[in-house]
PDB file of C-alpha atoms in Angstrom:
ATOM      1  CA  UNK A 359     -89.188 -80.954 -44.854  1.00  0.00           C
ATOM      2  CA  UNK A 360     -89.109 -80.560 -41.224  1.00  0.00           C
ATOM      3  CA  UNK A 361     -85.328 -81.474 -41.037  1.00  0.00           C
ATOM      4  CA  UNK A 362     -84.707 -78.773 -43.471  1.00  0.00           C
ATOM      5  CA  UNK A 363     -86.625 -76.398 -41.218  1.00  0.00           C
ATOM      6  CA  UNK A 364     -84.383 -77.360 -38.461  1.00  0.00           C
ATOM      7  CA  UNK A 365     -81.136 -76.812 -40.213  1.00  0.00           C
ATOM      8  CA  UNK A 366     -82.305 -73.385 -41.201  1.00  0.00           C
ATOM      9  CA  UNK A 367     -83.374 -72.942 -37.852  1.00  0.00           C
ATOM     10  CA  UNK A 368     -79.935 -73.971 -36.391  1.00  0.00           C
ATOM     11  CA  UNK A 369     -78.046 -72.121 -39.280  1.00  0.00           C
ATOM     12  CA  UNK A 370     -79.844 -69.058 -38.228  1.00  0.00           C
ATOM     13  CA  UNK A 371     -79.203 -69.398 -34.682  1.00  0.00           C
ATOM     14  CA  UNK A 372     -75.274 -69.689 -35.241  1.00  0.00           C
ATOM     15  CA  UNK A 373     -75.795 -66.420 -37.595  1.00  0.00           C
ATOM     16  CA  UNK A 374     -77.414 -64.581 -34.905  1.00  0.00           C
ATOM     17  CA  UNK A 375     -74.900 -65.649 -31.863  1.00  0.00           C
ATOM     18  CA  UNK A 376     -71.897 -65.242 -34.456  1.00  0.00           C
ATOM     19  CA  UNK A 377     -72.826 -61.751 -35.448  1.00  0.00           C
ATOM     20  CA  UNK A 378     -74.057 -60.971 -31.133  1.00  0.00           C
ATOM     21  CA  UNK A 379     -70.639 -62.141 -30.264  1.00  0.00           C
ATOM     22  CA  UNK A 380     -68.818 -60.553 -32.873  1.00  0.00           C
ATOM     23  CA  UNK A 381     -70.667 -56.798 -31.577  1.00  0.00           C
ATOM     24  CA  UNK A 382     -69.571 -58.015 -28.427  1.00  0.00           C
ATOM     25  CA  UNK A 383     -66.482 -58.388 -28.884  1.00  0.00           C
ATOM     26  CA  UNK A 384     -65.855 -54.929 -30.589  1.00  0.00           C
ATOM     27  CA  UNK A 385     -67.387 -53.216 -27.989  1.00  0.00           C
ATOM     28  CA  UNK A 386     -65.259 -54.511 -25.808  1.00  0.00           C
ATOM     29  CA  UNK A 387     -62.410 -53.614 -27.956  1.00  0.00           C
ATOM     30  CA  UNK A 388     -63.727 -49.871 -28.539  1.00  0.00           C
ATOM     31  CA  UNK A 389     -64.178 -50.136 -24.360  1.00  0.00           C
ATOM     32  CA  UNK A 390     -60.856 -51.343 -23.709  1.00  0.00           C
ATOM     33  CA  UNK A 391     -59.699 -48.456 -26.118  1.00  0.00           C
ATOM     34  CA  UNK A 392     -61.342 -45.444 -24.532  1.00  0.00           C
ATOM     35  CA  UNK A 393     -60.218 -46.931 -21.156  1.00  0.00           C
ATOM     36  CA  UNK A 394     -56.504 -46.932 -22.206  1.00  0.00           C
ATOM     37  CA  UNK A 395     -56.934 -43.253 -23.696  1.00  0.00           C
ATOM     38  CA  UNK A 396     -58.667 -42.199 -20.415  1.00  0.00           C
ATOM     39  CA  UNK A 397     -55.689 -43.166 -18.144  1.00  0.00           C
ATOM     40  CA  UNK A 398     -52.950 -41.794 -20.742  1.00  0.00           C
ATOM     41  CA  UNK A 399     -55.018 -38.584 -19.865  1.00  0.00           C
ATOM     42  CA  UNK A 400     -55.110 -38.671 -16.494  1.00  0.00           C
ATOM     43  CA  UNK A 401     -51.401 -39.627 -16.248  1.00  0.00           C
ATOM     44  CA  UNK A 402     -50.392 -36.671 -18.530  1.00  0.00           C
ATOM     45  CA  UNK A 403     -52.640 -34.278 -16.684  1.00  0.00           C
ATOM     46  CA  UNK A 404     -50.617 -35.508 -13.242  1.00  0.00           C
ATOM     47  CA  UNK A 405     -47.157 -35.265 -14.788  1.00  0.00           C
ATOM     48  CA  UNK A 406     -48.425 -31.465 -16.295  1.00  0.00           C
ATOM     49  CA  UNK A 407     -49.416 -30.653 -12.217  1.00  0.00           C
ATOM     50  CA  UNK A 408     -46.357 -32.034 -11.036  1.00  0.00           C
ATOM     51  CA  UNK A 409     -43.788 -29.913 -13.369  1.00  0.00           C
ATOM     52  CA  UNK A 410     -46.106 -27.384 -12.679  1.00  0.00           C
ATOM     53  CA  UNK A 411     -45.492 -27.563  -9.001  1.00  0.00           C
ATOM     54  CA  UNK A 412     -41.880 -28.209  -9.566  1.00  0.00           C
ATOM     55  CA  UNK A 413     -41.714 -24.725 -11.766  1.00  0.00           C
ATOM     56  CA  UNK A 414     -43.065 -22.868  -9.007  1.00  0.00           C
ATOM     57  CA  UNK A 415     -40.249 -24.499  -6.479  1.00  0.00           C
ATOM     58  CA  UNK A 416     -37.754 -23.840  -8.428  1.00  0.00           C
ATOM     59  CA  UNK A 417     -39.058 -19.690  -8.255  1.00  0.00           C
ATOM     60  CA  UNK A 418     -39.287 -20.197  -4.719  1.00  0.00           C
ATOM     61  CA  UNK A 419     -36.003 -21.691  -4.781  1.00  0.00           C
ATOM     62  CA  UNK A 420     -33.936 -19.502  -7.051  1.00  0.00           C
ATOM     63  CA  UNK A 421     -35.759 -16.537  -5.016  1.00  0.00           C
ATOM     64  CA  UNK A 422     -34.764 -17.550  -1.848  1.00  0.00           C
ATOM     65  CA  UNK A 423     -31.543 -18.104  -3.674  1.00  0.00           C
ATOM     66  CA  UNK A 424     -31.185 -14.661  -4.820  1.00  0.00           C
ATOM     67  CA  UNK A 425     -32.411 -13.206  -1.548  1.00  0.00           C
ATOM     68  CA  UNK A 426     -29.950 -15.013   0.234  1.00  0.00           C
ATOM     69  CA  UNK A 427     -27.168 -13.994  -2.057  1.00  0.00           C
ATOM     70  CA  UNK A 428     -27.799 -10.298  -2.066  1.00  0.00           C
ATOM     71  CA  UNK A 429     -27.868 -10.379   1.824  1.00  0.00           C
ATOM     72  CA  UNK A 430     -24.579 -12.340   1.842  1.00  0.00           C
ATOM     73  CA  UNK A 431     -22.942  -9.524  -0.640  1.00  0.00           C
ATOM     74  CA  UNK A 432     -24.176  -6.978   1.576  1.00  0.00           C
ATOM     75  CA  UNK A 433     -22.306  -8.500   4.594  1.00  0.00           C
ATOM     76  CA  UNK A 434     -19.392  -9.384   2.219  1.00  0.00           C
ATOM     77  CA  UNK A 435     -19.311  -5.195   1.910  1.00  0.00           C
ATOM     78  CA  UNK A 436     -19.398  -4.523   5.195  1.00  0.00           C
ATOM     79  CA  UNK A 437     -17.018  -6.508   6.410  1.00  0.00           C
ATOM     80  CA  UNK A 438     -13.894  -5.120   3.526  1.00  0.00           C
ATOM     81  CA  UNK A 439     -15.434  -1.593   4.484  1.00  0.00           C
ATOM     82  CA  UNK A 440     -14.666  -2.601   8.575  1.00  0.00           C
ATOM     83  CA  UNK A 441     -11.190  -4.127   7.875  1.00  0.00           C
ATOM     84  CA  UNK A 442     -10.186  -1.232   5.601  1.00  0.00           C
ATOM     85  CA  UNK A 443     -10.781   1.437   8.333  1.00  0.00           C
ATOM     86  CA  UNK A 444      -9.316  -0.622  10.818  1.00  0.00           C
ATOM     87  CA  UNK A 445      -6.051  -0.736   8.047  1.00  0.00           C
ATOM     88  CA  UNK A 446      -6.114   3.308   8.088  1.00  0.00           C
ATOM     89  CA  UNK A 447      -6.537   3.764  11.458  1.00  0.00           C
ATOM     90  CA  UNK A 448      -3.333   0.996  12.357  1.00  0.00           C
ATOM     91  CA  UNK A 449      -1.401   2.782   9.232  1.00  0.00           C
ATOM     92  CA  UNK A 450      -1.442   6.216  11.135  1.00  0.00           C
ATOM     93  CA  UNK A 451      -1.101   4.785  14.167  1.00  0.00           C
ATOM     94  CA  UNK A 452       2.307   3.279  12.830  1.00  0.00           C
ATOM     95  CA  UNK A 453       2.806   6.542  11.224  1.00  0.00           C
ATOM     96  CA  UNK A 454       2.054   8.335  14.646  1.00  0.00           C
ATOM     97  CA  UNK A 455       4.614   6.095  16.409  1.00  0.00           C
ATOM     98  CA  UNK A 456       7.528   5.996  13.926  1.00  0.00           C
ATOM     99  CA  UNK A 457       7.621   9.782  14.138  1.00  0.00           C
ATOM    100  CA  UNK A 458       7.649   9.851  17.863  1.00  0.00           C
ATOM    101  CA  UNK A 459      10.452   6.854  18.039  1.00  0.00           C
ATOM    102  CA  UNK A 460      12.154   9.735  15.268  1.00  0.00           C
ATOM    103  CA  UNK A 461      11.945  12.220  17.653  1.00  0.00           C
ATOM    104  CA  UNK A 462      13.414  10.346  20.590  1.00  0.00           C
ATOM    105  CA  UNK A 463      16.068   8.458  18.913  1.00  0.00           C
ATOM    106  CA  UNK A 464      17.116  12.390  17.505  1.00  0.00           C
ATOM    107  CA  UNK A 465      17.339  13.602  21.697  1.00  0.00           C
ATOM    108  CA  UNK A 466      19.121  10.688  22.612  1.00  0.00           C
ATOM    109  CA  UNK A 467      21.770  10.693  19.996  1.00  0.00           C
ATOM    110  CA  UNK A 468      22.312  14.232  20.796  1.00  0.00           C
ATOM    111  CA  UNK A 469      22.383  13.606  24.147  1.00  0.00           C
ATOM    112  CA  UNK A 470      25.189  11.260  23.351  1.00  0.00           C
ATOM    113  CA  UNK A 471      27.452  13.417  21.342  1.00  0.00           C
ATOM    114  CA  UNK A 472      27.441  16.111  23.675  1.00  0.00           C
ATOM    115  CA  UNK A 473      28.836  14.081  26.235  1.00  0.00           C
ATOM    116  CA  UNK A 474      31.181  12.722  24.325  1.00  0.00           C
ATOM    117  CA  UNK A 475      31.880  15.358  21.654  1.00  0.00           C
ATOM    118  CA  UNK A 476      30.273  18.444  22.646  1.00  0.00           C
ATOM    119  CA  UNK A 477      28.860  20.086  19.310  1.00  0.00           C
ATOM    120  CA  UNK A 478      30.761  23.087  17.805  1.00  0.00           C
ATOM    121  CA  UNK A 479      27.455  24.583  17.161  1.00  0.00           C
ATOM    122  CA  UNK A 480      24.048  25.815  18.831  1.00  0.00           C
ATOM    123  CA  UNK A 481      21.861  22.879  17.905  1.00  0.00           C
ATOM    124  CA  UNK A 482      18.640  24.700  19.603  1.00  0.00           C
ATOM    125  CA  UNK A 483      17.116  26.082  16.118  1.00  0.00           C
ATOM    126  CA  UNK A 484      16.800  22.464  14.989  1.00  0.00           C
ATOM    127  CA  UNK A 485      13.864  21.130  16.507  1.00  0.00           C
ATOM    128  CA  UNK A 486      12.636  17.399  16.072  1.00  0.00           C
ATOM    129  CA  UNK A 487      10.114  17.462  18.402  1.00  0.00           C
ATOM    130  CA  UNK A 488       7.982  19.712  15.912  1.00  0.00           C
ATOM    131  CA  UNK A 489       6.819  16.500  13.936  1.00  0.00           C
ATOM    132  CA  UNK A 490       7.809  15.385  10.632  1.00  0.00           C
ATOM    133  CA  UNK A 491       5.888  17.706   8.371  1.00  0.00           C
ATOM    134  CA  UNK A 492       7.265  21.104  10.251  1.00  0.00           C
ATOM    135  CA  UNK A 493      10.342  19.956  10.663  1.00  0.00           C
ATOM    136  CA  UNK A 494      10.978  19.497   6.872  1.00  0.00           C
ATOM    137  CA  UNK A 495       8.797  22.451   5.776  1.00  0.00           C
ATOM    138  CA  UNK A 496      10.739  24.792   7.626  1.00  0.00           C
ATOM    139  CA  UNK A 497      14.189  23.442   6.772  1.00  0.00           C
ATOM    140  CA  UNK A 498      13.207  22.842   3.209  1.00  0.00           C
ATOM    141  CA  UNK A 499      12.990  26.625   2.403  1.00  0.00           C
ATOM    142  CA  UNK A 500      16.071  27.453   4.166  1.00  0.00           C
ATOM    143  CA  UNK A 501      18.298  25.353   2.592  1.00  0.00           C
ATOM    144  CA  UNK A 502      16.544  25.993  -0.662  1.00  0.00           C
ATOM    145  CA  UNK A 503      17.613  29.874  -0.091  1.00  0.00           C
ATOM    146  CA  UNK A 504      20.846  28.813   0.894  1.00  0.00           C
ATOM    147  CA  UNK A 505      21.585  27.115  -2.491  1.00  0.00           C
ATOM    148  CA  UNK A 506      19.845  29.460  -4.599  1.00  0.00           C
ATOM    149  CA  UNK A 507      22.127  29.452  -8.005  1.00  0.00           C
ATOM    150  CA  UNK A 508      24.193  26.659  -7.450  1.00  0.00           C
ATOM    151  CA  UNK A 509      24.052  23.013  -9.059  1.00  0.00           C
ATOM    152  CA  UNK A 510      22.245  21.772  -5.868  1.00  0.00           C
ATOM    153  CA  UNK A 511      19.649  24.045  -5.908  1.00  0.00           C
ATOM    154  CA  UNK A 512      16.033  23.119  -5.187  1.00  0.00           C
ATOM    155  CA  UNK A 513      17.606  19.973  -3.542  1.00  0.00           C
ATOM    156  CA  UNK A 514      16.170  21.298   0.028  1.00  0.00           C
ATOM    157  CA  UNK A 515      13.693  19.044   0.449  1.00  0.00           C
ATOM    158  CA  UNK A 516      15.773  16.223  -0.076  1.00  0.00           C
ATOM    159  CA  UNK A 517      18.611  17.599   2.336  1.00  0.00           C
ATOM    160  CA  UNK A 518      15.268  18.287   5.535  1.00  0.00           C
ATOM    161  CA  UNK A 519      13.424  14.957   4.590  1.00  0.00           C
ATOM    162  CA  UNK A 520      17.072  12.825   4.994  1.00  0.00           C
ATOM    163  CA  UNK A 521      18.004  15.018   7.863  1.00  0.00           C
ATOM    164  CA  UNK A 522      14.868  14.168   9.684  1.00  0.00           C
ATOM    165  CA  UNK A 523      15.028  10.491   8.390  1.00  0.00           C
ATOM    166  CA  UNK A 524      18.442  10.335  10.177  1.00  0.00           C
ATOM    167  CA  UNK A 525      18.270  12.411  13.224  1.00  0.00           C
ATOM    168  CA  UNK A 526      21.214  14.766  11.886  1.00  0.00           C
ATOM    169  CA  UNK A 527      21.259  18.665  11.741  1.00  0.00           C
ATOM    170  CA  UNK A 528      19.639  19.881   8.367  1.00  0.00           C
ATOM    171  CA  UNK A 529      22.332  22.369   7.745  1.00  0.00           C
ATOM    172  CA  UNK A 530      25.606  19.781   8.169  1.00  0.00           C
ATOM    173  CA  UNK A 531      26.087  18.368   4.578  1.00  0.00           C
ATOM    174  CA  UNK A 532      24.882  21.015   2.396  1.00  0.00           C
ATOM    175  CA  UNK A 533      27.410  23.263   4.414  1.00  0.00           C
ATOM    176  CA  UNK A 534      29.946  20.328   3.407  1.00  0.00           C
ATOM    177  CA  UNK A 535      29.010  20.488  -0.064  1.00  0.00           C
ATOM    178  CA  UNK A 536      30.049  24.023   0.200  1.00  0.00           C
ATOM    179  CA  UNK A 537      33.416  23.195   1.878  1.00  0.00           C
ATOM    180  CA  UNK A 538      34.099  20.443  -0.575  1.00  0.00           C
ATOM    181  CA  UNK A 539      32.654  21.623  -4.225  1.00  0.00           C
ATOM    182  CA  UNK A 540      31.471  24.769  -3.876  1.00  0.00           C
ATOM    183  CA  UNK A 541      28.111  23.562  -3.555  1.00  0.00           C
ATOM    184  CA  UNK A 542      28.296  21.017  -6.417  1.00  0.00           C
ATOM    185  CA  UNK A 543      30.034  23.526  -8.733  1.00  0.00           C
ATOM    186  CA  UNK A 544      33.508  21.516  -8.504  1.00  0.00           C
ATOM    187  CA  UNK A 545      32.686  17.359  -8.119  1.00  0.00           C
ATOM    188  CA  UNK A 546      35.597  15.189  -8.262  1.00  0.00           C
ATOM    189  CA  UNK A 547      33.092  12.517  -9.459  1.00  0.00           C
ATOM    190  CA  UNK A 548      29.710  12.592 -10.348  1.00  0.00           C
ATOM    191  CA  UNK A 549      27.015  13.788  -8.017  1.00  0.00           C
ATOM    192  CA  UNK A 550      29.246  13.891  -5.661  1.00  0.00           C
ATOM    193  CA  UNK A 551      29.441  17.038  -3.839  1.00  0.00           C
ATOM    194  CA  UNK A 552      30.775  16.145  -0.162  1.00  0.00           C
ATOM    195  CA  UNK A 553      34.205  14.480  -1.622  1.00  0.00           C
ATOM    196  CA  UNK A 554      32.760  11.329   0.127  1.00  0.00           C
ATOM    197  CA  UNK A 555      35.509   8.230  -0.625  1.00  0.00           C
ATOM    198  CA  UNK A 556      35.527   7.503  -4.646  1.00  0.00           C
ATOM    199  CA  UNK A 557      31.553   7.281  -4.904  1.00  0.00           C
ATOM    200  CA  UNK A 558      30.182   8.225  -7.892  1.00  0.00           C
ATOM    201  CA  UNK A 559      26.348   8.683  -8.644  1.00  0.00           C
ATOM    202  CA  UNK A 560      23.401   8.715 -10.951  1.00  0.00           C
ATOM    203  CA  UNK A 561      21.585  11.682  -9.066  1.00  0.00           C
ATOM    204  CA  UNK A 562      21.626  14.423  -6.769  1.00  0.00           C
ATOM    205  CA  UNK A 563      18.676  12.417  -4.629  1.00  0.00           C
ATOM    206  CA  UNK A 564      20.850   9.469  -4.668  1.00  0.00           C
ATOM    207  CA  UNK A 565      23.831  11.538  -3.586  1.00  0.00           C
ATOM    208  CA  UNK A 566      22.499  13.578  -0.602  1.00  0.00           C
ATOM    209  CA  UNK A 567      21.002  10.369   0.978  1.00  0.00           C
ATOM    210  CA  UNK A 568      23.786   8.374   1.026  1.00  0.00           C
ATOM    211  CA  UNK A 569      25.975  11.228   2.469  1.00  0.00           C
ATOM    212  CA  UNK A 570      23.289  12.031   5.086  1.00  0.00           C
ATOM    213  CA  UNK A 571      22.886   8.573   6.205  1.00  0.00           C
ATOM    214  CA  UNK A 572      26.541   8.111   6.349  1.00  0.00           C
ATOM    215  CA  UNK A 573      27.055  11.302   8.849  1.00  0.00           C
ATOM    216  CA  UNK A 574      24.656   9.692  11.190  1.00  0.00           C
ATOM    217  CA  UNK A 575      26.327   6.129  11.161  1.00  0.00           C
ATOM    218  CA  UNK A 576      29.913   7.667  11.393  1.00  0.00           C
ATOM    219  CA  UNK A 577      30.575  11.339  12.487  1.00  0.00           C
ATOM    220  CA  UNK A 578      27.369  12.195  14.731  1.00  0.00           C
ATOM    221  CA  UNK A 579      24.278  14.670  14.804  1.00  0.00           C
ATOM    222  CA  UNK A 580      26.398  17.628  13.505  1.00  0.00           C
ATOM    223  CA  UNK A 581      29.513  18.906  12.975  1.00  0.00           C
ATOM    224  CA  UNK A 582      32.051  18.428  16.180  1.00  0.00           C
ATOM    225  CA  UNK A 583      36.246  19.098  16.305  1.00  0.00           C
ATOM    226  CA  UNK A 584      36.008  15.443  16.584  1.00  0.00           C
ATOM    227  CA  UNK A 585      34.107  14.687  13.159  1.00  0.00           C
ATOM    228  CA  UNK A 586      36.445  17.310  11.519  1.00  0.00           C
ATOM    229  CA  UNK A 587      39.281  15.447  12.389  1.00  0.00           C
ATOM    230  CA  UNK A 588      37.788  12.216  11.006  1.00  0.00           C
ATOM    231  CA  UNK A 589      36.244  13.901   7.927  1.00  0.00           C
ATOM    232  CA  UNK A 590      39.434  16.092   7.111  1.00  0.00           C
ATOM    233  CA  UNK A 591      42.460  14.693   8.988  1.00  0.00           C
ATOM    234  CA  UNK A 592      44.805  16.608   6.364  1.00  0.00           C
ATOM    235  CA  UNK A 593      43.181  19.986   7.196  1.00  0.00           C
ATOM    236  CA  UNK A 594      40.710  19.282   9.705  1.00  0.00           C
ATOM    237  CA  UNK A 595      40.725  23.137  11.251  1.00  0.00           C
ATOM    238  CA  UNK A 596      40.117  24.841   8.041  1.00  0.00           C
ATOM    239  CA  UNK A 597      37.395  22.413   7.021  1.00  0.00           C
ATOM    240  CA  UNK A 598      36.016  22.839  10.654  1.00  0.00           C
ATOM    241  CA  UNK A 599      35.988  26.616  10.634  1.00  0.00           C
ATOM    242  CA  UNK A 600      34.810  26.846   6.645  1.00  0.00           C
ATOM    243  CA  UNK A 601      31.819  24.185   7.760  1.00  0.00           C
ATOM    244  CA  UNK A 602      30.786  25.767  10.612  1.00  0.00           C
ATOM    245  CA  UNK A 603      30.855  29.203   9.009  1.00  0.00           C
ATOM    246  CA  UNK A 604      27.801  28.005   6.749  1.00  0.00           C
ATOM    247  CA  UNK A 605      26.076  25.448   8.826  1.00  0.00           C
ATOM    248  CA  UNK A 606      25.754  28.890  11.410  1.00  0.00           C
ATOM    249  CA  UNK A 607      24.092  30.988   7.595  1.00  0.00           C
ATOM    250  CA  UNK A 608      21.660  28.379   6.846  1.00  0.00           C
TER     251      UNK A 608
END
């Protein structure tokens, strides 16, 4: 009887420590558990902080960014504004000093030809040294009046502005286009009023410039005995009388 007792006893005991251990053990499971869920926490609540923290950064940042970029534009402005005064200030300058190298290139050629070819005509009334503007304003509506009704009319502003371009006497080749074509009426070729070589052309602008240009590069300022001869040699004193005749009523 008294073994039996102590079996029971015994079988008890194991119950007892089996089941203690077993509570044990899942607490320490359960502990483990909430310890593992704790950290997860923490660590989430860090990386929320630090994205937080990088968010406001990157506002600084992109800020500063902005800031800097506006300031950088504004400098950006400043400077194209400088350099495009300093463009339109050197533009009239040029300007300024192409009409003054105009002017003295105009008294030195006639100084020229009237040493070597004194000029058949008073060359006082045309005036370079009035400037650009003037200068073709004022021969403009003379030679405009002077062409009234014919084919070339309205063409005096292209006769002043090549004159002036070329240093020559305003008056010299639309008195030629008189002498030659009866101021365009009578053209042996196209456009071409001055019976200049075998030239033919599209227009009257195209025309008048060429035949300008080529009275400064071969006969002089303005009409001479000399240029006459060279122009007309066939009939070079009834060209040189008929051309001066309407250079002097222009």
């Amino acid at each position: 009887m008294f073994a039996g007792s102590a079996a029971c006893v015994v079988v008890t005991l194991c119950i007892t420590i089996g089941i203690g251990t077993s509570f044990a053990g899942a607490g320490g499971v359960n502990t483990a558990g909430f310890g593992a869920s704790g950290a997860a926490a923490s660590e989430d609540a860090s990386q929320t902080e630090s994205l937080g923290a990088a968010s406001d950064t990157g506002v600084r940042e992109s800020s500063q960014l902005s800031n800097s970029a506006q300031r950088d534009i504004t400098k950006g402005i400043e400077t194209i504004e400088a350099k495009e005064e300093a463009d339109r200030i050197a533009a009239e300058e040029a300007a300024r000093a192409e009409e003054e190298a105009k002017i003295q290139a105009a008294a030195e050629k006639r100084a020229e030809q009237e040493a070597n070819n004194p000029p058949a005509i008073d060359l006082s009334e045309v005036d370079f040294t009035v400037g650009k503007e003037a200068f073709i304003e004022e021969w403009t509506a003379r030679i405009d009046a002077y062409l009234a009704g014919s084919p070339l009319a309205g063409q005096g502003v292209t006769f002043a502005t090549a004159a002036w371009d070329n240093g020559v006497d305003p008056r010299w080749s639309p008195a030629i286009s008189n002498t030659e074509s009866s101021k365009g009426a009578v053209c042996f070729l196209p456009y071409n009023a001055w019976g200049w070589g075998d030239k033919s052309f599209s227009s009257w602008e195209e025309a008048i410039n060429t035949h300008v240009s080529g009275l400064a590069a071969g006969y002089g300022q303005t009409i001479t005995y000399w240029a006459a001869k060279k122009y007309c040699p066939p009939n070079y004193d009834h060209w040189f009388e008929s051309t001066l005749s309407e250079m002097q009523s222009i």
